[in-house]
Every structure is written in structure tokens, then in C-alpha cells.
JSON list of C-alpha atoms and ligand atoms in Angstrom, two decimals:
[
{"chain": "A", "resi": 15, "resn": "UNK", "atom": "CA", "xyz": [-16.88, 2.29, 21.43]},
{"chain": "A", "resi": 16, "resn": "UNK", "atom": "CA", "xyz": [-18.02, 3.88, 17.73]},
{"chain": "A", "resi": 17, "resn": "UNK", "atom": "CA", "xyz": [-19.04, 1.73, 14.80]},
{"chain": "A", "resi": 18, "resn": "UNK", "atom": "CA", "xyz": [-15.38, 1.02, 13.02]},
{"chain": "A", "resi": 19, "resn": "UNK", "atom": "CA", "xyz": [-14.72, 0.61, 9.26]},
{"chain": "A", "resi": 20, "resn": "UNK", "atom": "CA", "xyz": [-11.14, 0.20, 8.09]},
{"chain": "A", "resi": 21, "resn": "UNK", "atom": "CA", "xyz": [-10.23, 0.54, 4.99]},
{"chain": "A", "resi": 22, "resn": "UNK", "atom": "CA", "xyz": [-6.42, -0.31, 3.78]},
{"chain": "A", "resi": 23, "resn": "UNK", "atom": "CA", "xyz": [-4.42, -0.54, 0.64]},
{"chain": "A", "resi": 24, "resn": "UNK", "atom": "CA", "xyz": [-1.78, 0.85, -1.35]},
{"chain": "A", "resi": 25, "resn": "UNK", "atom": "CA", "xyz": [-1.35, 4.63, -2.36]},
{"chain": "A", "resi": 26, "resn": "UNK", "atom": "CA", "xyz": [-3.68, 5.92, -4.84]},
{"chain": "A", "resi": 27, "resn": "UNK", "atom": "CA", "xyz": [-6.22, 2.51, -4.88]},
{"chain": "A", "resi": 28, "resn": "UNK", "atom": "CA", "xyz": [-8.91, 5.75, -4.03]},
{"chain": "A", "resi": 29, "resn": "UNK", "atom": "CA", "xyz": [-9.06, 4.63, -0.30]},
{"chain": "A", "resi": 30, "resn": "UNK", "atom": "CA", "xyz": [-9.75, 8.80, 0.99]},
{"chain": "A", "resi": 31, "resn": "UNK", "atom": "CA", "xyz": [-12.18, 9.45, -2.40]},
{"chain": "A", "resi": 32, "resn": "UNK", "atom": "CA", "xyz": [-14.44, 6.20, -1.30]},
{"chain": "A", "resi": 33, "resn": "UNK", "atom": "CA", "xyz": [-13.94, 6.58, 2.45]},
{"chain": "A", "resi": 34, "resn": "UNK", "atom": "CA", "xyz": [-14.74, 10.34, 2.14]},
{"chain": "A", "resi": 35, "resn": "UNK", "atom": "CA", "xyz": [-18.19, 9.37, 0.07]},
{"chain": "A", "resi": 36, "resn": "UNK", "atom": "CA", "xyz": [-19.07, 6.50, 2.57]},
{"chain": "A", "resi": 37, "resn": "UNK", "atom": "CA", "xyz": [-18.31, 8.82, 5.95]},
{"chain": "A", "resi": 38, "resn": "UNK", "atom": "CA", "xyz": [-21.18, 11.13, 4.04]},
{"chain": "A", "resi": 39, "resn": "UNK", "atom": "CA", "xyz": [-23.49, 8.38, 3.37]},
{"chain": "A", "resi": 40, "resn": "UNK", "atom": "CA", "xyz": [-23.13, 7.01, 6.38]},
{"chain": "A", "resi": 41, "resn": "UNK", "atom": "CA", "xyz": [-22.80, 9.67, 8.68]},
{"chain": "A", "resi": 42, "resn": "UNK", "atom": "CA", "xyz": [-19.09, 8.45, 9.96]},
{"chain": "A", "resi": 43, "resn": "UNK", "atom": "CA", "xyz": [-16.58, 10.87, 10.86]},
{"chain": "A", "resi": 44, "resn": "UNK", "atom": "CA", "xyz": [-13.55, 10.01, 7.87]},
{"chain": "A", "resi": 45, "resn": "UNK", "atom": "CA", "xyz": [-9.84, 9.56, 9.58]},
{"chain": "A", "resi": 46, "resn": "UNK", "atom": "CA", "xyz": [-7.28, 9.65, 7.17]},
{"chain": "A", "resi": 47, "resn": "UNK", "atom": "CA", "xyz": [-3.97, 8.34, 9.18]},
{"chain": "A", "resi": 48, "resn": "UNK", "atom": "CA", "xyz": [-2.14, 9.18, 5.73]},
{"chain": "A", "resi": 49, "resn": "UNK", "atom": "CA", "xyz": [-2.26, 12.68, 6.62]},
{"chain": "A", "resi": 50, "resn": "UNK", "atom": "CA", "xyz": [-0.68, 12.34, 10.37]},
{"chain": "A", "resi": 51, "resn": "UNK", "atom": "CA", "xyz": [2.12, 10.45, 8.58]},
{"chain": "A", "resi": 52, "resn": "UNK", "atom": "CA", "xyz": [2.18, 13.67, 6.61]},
{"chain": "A", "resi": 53, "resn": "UNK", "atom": "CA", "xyz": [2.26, 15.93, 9.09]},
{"chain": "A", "resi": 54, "resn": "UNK", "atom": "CA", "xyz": [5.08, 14.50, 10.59]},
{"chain": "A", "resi": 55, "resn": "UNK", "atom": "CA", "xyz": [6.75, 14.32, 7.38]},
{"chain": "A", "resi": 56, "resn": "UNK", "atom": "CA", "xyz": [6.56, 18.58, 7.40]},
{"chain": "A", "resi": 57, "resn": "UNK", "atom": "CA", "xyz": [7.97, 18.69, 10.65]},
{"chain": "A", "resi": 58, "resn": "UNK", "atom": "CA", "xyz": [11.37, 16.20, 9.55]},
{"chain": "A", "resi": 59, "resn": "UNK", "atom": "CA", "xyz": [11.35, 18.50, 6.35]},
{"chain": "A", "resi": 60, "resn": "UNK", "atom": "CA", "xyz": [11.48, 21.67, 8.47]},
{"chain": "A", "resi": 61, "resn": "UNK", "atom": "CA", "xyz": [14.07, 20.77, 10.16]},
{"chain": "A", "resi": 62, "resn": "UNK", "atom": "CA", "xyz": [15.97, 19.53, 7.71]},
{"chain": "A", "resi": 63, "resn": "UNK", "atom": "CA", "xyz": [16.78, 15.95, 8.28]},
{"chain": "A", "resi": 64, "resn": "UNK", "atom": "CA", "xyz": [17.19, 13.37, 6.05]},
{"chain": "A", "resi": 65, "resn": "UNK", "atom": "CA", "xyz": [15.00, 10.22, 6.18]},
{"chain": "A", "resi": 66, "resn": "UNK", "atom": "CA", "xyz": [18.02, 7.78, 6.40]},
{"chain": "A", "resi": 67, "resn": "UNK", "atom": "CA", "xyz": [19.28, 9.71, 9.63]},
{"chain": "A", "resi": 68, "resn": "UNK", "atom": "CA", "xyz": [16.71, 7.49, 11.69]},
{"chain": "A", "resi": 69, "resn": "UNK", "atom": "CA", "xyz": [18.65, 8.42, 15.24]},
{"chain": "A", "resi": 70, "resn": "UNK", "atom": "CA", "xyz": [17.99, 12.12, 14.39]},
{"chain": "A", "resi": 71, "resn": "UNK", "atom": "CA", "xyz": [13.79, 11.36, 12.94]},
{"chain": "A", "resi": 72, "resn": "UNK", "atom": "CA", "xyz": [13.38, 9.42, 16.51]},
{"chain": "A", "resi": 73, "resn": "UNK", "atom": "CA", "xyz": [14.45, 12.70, 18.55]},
{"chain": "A", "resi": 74, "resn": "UNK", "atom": "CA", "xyz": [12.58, 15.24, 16.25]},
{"chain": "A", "resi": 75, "resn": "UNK", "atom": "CA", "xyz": [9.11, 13.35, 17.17]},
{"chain": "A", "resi": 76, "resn": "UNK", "atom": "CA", "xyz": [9.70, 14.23, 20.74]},
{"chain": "A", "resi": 77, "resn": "UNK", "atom": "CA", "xyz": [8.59, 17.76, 19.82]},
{"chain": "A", "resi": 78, "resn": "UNK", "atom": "CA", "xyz": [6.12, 17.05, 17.36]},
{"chain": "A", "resi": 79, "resn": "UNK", "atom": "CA", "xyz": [2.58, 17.35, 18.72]},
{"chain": "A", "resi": 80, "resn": "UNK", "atom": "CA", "xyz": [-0.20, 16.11, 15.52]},
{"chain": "A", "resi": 81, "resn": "UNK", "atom": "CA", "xyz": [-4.01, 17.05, 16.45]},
{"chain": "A", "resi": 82, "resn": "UNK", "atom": "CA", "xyz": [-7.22, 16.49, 14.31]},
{"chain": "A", "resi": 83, "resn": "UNK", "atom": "CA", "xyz": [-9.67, 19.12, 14.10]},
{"chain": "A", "resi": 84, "resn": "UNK", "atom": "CA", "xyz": [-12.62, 18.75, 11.95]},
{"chain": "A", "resi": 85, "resn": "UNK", "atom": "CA", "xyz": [-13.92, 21.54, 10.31]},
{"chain": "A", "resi": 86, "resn": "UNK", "atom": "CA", "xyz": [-17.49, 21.43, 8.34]},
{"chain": "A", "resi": 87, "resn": "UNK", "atom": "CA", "xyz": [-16.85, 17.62, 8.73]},
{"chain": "A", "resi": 88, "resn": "UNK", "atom": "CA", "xyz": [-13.54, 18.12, 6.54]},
{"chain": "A", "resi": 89, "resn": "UNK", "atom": "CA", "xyz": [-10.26, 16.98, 8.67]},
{"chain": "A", "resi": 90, "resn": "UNK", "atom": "CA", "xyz": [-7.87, 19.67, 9.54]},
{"chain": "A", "resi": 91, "resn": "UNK", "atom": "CA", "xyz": [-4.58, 18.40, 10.64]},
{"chain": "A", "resi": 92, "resn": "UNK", "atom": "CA", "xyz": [-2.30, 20.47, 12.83]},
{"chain": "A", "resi": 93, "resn": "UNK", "atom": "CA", "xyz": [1.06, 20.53, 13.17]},
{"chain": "A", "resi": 94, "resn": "UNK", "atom": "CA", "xyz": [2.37, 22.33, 16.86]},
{"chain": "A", "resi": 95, "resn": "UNK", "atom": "CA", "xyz": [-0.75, 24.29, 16.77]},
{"chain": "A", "resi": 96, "resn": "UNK", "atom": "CA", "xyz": [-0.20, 24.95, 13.28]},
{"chain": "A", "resi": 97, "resn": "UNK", "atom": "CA", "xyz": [-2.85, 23.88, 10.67]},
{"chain": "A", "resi": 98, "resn": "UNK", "atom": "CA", "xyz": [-0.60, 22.49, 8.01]},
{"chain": "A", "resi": 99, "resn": "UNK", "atom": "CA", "xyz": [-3.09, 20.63, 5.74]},
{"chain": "A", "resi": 100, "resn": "UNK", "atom": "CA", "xyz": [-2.83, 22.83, 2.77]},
{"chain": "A", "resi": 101, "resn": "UNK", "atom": "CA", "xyz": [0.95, 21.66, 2.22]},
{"chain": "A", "resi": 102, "resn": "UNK", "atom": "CA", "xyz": [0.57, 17.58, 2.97]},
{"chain": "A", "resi": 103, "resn": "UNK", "atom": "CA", "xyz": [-0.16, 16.61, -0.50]},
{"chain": "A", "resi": 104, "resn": "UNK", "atom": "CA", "xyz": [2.58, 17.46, -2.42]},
{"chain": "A", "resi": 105, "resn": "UNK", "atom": "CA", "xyz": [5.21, 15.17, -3.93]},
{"chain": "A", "resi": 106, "resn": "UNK", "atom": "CA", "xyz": [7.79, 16.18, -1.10]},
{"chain": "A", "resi": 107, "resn": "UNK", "atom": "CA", "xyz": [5.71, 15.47, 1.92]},
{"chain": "A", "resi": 108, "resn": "UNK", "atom": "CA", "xyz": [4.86, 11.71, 0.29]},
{"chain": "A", "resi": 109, "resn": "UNK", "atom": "CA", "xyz": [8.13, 10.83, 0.00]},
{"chain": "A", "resi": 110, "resn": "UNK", "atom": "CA", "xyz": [9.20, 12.02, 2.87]},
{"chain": "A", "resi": 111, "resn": "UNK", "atom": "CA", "xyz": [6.53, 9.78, 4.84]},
{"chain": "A", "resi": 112, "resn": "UNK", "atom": "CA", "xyz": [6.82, 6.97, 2.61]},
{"chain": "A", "resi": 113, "resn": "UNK", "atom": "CA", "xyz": [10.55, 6.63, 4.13]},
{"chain": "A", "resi": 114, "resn": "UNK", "atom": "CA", "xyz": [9.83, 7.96, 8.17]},
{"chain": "A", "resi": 115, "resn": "UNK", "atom": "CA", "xyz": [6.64, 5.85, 8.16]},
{"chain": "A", "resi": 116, "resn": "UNK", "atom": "CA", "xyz": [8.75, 2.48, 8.41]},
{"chain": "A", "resi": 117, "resn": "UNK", "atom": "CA", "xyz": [10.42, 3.57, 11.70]},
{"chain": "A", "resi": 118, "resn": "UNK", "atom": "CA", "xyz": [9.01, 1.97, 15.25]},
{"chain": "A", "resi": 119, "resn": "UNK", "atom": "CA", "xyz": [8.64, 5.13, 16.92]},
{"chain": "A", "resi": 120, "resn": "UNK", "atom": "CA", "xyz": [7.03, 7.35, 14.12]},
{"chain": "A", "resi": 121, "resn": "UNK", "atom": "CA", "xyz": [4.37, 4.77, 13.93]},
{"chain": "A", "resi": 122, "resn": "UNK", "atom": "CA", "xyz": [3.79, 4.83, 18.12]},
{"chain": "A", "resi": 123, "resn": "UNK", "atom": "CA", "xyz": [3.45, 8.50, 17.97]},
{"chain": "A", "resi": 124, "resn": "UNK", "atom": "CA", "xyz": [0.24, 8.31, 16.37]},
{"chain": "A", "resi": 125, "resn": "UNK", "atom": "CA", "xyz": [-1.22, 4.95, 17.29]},
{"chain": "A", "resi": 126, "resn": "UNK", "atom": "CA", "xyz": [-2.65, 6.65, 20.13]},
{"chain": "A", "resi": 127, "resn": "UNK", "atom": "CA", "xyz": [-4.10, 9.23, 18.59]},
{"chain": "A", "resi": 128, "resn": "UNK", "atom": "CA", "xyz": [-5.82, 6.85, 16.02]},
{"chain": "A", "resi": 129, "resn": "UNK", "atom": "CA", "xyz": [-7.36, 4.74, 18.24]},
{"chain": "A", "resi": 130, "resn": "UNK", "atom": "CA", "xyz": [-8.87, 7.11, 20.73]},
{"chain": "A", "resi": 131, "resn": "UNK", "atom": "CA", "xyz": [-10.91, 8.87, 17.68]},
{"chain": "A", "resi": 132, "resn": "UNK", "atom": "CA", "xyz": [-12.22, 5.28, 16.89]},
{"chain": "A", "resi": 133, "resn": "UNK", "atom": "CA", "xyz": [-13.09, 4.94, 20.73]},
{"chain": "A", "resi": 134, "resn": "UNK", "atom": "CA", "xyz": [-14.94, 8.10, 21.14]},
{"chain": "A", "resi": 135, "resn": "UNK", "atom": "CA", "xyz": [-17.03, 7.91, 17.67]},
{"chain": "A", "resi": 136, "resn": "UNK", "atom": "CA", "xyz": [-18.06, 6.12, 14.32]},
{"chain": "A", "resi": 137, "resn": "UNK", "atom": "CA", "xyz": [-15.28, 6.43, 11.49]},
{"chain": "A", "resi": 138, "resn": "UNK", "atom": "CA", "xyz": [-14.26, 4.81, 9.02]},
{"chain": "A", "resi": 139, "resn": "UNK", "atom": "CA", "xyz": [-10.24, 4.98, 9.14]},
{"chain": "A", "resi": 140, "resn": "UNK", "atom": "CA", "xyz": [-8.06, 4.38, 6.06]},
{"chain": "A", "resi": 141, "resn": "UNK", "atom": "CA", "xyz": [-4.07, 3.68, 6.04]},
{"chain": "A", "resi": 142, "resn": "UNK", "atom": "CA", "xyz": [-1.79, 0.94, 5.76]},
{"chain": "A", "resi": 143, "resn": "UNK", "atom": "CA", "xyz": [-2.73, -1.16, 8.84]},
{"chain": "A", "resi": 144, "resn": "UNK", "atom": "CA", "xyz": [-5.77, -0.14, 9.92]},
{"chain": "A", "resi": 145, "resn": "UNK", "atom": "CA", "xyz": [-7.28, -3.16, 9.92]},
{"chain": "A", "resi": 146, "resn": "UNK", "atom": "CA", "xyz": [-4.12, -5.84, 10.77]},
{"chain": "A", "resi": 147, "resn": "UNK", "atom": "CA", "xyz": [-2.89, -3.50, 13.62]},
{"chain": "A", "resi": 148, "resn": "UNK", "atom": "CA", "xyz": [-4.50, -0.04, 14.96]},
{"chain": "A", "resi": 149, "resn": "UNK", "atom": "CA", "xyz": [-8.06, -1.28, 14.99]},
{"chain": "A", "resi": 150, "resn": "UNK", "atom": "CA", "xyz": [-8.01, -5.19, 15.18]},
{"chain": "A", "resi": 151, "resn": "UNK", "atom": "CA", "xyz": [-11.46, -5.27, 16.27]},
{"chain": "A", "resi": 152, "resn": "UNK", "atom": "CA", "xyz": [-13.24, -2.78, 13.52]},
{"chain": "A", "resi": 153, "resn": "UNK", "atom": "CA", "xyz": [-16.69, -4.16, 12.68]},
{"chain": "A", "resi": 154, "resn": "UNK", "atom": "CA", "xyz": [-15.96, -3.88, 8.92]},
{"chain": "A", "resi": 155, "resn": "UNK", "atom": "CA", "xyz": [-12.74, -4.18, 7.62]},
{"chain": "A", "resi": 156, "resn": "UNK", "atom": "CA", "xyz": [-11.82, -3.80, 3.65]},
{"chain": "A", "resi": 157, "resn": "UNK", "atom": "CA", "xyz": [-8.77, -3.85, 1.56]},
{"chain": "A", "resi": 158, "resn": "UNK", "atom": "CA", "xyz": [-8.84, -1.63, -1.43]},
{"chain": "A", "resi": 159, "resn": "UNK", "atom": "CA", "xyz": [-6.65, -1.97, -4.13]},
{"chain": "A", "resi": 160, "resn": "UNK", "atom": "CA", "xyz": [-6.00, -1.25, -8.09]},
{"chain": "A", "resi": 161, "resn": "UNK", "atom": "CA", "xyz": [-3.64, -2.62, -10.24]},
{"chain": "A", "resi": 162, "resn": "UNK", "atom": "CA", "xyz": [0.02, -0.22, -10.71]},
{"chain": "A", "resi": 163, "resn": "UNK", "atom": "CA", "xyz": [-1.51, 0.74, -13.97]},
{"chain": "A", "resi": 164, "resn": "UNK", "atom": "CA", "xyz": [-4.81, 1.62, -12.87]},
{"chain": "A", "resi": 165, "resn": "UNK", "atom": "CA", "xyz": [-3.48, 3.92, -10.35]},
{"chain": "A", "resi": 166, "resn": "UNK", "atom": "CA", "xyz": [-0.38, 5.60, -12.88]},
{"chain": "A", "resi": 167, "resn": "UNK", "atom": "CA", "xyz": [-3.48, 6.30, -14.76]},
{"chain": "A", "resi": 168, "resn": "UNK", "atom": "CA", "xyz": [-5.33, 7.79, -12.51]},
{"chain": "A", "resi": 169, "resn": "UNK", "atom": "CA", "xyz": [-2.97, 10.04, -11.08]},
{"chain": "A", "resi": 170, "resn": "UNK", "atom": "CA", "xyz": [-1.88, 10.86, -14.60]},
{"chain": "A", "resi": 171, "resn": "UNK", "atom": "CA", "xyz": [-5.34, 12.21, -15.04]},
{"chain": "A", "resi": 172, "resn": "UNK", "atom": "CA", "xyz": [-5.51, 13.86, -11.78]},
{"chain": "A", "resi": 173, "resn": "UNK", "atom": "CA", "xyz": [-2.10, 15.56, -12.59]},
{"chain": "A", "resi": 174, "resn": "UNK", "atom": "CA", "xyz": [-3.03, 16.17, -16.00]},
{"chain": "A", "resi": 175, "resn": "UNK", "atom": "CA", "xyz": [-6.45, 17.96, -15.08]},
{"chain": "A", "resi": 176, "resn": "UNK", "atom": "CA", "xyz": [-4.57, 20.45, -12.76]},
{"chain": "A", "resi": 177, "resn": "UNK", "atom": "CA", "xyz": [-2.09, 21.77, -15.30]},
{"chain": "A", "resi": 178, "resn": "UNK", "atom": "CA", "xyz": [0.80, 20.07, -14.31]},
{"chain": "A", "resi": 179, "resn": "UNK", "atom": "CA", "xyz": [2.74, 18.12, -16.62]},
{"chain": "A", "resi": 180, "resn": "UNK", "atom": "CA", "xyz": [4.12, 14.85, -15.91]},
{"chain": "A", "resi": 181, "resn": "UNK", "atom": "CA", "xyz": [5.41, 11.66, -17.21]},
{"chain": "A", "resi": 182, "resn": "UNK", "atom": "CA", "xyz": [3.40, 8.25, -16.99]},
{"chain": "A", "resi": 183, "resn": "UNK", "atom": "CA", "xyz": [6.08, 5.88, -17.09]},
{"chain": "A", "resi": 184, "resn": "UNK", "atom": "CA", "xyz": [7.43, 7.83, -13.76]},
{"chain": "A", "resi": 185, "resn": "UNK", "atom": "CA", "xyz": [4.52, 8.03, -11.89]},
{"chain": "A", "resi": 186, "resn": "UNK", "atom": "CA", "xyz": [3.99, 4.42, -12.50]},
{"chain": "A", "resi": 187, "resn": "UNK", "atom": "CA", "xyz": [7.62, 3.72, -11.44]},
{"chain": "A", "resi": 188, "resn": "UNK", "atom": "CA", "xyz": [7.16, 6.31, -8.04]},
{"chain": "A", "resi": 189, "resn": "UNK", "atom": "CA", "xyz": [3.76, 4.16, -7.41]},
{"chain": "A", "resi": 190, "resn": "UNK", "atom": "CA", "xyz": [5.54, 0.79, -7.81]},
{"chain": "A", "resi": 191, "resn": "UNK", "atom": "CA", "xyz": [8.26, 1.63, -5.32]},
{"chain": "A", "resi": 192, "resn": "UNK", "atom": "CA", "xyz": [5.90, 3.15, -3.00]},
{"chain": "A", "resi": 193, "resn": "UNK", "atom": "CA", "xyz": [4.54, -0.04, -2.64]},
{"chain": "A", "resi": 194, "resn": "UNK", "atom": "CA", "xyz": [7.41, -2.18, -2.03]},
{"chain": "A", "resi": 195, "resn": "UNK", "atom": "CA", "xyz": [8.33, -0.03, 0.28]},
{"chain": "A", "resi": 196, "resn": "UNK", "atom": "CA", "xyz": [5.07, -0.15, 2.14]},
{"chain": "A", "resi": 197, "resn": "UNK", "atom": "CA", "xyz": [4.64, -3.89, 1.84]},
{"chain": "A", "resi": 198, "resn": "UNK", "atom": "CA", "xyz": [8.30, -4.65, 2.72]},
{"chain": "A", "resi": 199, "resn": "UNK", "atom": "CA", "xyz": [8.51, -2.61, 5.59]},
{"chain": "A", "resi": 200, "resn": "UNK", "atom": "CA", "xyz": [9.59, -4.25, 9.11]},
{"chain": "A", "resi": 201, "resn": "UNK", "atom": "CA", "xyz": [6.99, -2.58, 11.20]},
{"chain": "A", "resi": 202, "resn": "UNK", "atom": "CA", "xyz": [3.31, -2.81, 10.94]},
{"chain": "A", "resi": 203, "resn": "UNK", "atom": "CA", "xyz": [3.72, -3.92, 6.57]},
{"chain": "A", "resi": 204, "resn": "UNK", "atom": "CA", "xyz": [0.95, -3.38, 4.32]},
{"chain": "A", "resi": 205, "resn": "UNK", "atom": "CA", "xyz": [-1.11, -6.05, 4.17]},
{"chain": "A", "resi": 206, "resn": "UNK", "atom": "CA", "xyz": [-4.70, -7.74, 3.78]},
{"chain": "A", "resi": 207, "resn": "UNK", "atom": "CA", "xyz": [-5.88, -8.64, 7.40]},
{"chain": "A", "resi": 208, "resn": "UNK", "atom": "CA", "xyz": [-7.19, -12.31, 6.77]},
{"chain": "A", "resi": 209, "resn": "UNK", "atom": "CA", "xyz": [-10.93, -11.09, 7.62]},
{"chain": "A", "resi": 210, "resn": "UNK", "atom": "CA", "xyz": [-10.70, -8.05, 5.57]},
{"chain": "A", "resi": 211, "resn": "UNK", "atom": "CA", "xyz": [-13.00, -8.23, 2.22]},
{"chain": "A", "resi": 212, "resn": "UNK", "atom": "CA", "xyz": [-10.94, -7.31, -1.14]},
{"chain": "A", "resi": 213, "resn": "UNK", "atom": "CA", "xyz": [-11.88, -5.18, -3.69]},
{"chain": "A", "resi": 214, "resn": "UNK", "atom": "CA", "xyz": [-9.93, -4.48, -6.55]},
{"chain": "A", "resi": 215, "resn": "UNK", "atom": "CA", "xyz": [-11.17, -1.35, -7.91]},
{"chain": "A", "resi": 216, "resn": "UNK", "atom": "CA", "xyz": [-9.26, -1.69, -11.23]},
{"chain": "A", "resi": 217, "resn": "UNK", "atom": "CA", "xyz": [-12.84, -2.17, -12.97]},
{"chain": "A", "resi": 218, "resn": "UNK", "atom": "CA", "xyz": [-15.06, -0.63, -10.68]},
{"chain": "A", "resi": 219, "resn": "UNK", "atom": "CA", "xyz": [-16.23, 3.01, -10.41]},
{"chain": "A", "resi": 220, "resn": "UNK", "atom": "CA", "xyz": [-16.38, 4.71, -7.32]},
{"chain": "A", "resi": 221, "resn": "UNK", "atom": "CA", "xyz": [-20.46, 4.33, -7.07]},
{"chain": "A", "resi": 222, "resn": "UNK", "atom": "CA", "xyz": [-19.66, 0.97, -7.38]},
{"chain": "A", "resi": 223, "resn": "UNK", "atom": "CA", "xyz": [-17.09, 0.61, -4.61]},
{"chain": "A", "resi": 224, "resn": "UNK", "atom": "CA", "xyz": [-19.03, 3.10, -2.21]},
{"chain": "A", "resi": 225, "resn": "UNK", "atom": "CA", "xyz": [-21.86, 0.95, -2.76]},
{"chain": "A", "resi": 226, "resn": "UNK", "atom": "CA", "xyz": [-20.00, -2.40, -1.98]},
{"chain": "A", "resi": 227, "resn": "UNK", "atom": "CA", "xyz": [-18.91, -0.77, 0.95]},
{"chain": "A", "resi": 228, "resn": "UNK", "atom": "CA", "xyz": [-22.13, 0.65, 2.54]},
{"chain": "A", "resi": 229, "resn": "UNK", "atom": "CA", "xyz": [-23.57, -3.12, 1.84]},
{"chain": "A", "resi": 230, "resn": "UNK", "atom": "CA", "xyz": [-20.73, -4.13, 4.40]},
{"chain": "A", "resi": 231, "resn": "UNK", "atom": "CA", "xyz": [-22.03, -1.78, 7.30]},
{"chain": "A", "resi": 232, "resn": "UNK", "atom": "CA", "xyz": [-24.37, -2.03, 9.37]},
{"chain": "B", "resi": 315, "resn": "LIG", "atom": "O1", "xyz": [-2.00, 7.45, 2.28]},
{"chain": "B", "resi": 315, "resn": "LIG", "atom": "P1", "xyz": [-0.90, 8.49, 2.10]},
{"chain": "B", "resi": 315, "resn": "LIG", "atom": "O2", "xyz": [-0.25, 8.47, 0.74]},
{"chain": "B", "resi": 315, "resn": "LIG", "atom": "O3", "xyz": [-1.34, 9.86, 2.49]},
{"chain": "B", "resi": 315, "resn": "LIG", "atom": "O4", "xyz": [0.22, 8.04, 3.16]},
{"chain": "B", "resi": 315, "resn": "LIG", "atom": "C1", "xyz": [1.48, 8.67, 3.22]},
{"chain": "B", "resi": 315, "resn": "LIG", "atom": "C2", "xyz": [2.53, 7.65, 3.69]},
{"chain": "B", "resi": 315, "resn": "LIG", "atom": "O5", "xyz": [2.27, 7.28, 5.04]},
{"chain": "B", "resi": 315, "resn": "LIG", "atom": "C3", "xyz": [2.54, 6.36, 2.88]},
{"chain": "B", "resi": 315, "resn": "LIG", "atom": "O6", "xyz": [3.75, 6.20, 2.19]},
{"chain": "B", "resi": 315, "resn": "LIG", "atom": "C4", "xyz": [2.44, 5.24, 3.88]},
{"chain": "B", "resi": 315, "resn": "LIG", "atom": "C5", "xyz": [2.36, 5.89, 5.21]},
{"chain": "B", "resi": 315, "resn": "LIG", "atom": "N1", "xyz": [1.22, 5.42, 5.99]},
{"chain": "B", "resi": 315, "resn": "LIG", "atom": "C6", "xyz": [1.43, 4.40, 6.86]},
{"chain": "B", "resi": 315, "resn": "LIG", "atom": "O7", "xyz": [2.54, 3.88, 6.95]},
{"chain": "B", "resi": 315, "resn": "LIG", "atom": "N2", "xyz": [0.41, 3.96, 7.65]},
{"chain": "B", "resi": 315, "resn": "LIG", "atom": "C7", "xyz": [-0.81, 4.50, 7.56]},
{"chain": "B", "resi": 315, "resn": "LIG", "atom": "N3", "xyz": [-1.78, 4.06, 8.36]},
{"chain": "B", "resi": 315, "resn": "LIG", "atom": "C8", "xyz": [-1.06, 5.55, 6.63]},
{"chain": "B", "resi": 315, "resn": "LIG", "atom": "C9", "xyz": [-0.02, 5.98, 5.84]}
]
């Protein structure tokens, strides 16, 4: 069995940025389960469904095959054989598996998948349920979040930085929804494991949450 650290929360509380800068510090291989949710997303989009058709999302993930490669330590996420991690972080993709992520058997599809890398090596593994569900056992076991402004702002910034224009107020809307939708959710709801530590990033910087962190580990 590796050395597990989960880290959950909602979208955009930094959890990859931290996790990313820990896995280096630390010498942990990152998993970031967002990005199989993503993957899957791309395959629903290619073929055209629509996230409320849940019958239709079921049968597509019987021909949906999501692998993990790393490459220079940087996760690579195929999709069929396909490496499709150049096109998982747009707007599209999010949406898309912000509303498949909900459903029973999109969620079995990878559980597998997430727990053997945990099995096999040391990561630290961020998502949605990380901690309360995939790996109940992980030796450290942290919920990261940021207040709805903090995170509009910072994905303002982001935005803003790469040339493309965009409205606050919506982002902060998009962010708010994301996480009702998260939190609400039937299956496998975001949530703070009860032996999870907190940290609310709103204040912090990310030397200061990577360092919080590391003083968790062993
Ligand atoms: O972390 P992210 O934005 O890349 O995740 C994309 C979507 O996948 C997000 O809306 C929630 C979902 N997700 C999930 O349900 N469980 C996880 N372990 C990771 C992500």
C-alpha cells in the first residue's frame, strides 16, 4: 500500500496548484480524479449526448476506456488510446462533468482505477470524495476550500491573465452552482470527511497551504 494524502473541496479552492507543489516536495505521484471525470465528459460530448439523457450517458461508458500515463511526472490522461488532456480544461468539458459526475455508474467506472494507483504507490489524490469514499483509509486527509468570492477572483485573474475576457459576477454565479451541484448530489456528495483537517485558503497563500500540508505528512 503507498503513503495516501487526499485532498477534497470545491472547484477552484487550488486543490491541483497545492497538490501539484506538495507531490514535488514530497516526492508523491499527484492524481487528479477531476481530470478522469473530464475525460469522460469528451467522450459524452463526442458523441453528442446530452447530460440529462442519463439512460444514454450509462451505455456510452461501456466503451469508454480512461488510462493515466505520467509523463516527466506530469499526468497524461487518455481517452480510447487517445491522449486528450490538452482539451479537458475548457468551459465545455466542466460542465459537462459537473452534470455526468452525479450518475452511479460514471462514478464506478473510475473508482477502480483510482484506487489501484493509491495501492501500487504514494499520491496524494484530489476530487470530491477522496477522502469520505475512494480512499477511506488515506493517512492524511484534508479539505480545501475558499470562500465563492475568493475563488470568482481568482479565476477572474487567471482568465484575465490569458487574454480572455470575462465577467465576474458570472463566474461567481457558474462557481456557486457548481457547488450546489456537487454538494447536493445523491451519490458520493461533496463533503468534509469528519477526520479530514480544514483549511480555508481564503487568506492563505499557496506557500502557506503547501506548507500546512507537508506538516500533515509523514
Ligand atoms: O476538479 P474538476 O473541476 O476538474 O472536476 C470536474 C468535475 O468532476 C466536477 O464538477 C466534479 C467532478 N468530480 C467528482 O465528482 N469527483 C471527483 N473525485 C473529482 C471531480
Amino acid at each position: 500500500m503507498g503513503y495516501n494524502v487526499a485532498i477534497d473541496g470545491p472547484a477552484g479552492a487550488g486543490k491541483s496548484t497545492i497538490a501539484k507543489l506538495v507531490a514535488k516536495e514530497k516526492g508523491y505521484i499527484y492524481v487528479d480524479t477531476g481530470a478522469m471525470y473530464r475525460a469522460l465528459a469528451v467522450h459524452f460530448l463526442k458523441k453528442g449526448l446530452s447530460p440529462e439523457d442519463t439512460d444514454a450517458i450509462i451505455e456510452a461508458c461501456a466503451d469508454a476506456q480512461v488510462g493515466i500515463a505520467y509523463e516527466k511526472g506530469v499526468q497524461q490522461v487518455y481517452l480510447n488510446q487517445e491522449n486528450v488532456t490538452s482539451i479537458l480544461r475548457t468551459e465545455e468539458v466542466g460542465n459537462m462533468a459537473s452534470r455526468t459526475s452525479p450518475i452511479p455508474e460514471v462514478r464506478e467506472k473510475l473508482l477502480e482505477l483510482q484506487r489501484s494507483l493509491a495501492r501500487e504507490q504514494d499520491v496524494i489524490m484530489d476530487g470530491r470524495d477522496i477522502g469520505t469514499h475512494i480512499l477511506p483509509h488515506a493517512d492524511v486527509k484534508v479539505y480545501l476550500t475558499a470562500s465563492v468570492e475568493t475563488r470568482a477572483k481568482r479565476r477572474y485573474a487567471e482568465l484575465t491573465e490569458k487574454g480572455i475576457s470575462c465577467d465576474y459576477e458570472e463566474i461567481a454565479k457558474d462557481i456557486a452552482a457548481r457547488d450546489a451541484r456537487d454538494m447536493n448530489r445523491e451519490t458520493a456528495p461533496l463533503c468534509q470527511a469528519a477526520d479530514a483537517v480544514l483549511i480555508d485558503s481564503s487568506d492563505m497563500t499557496i506557500p502557506q497551504v503547501v506548507e500546512e500540508i507537508i506538516r500533515l505528512c509523514r
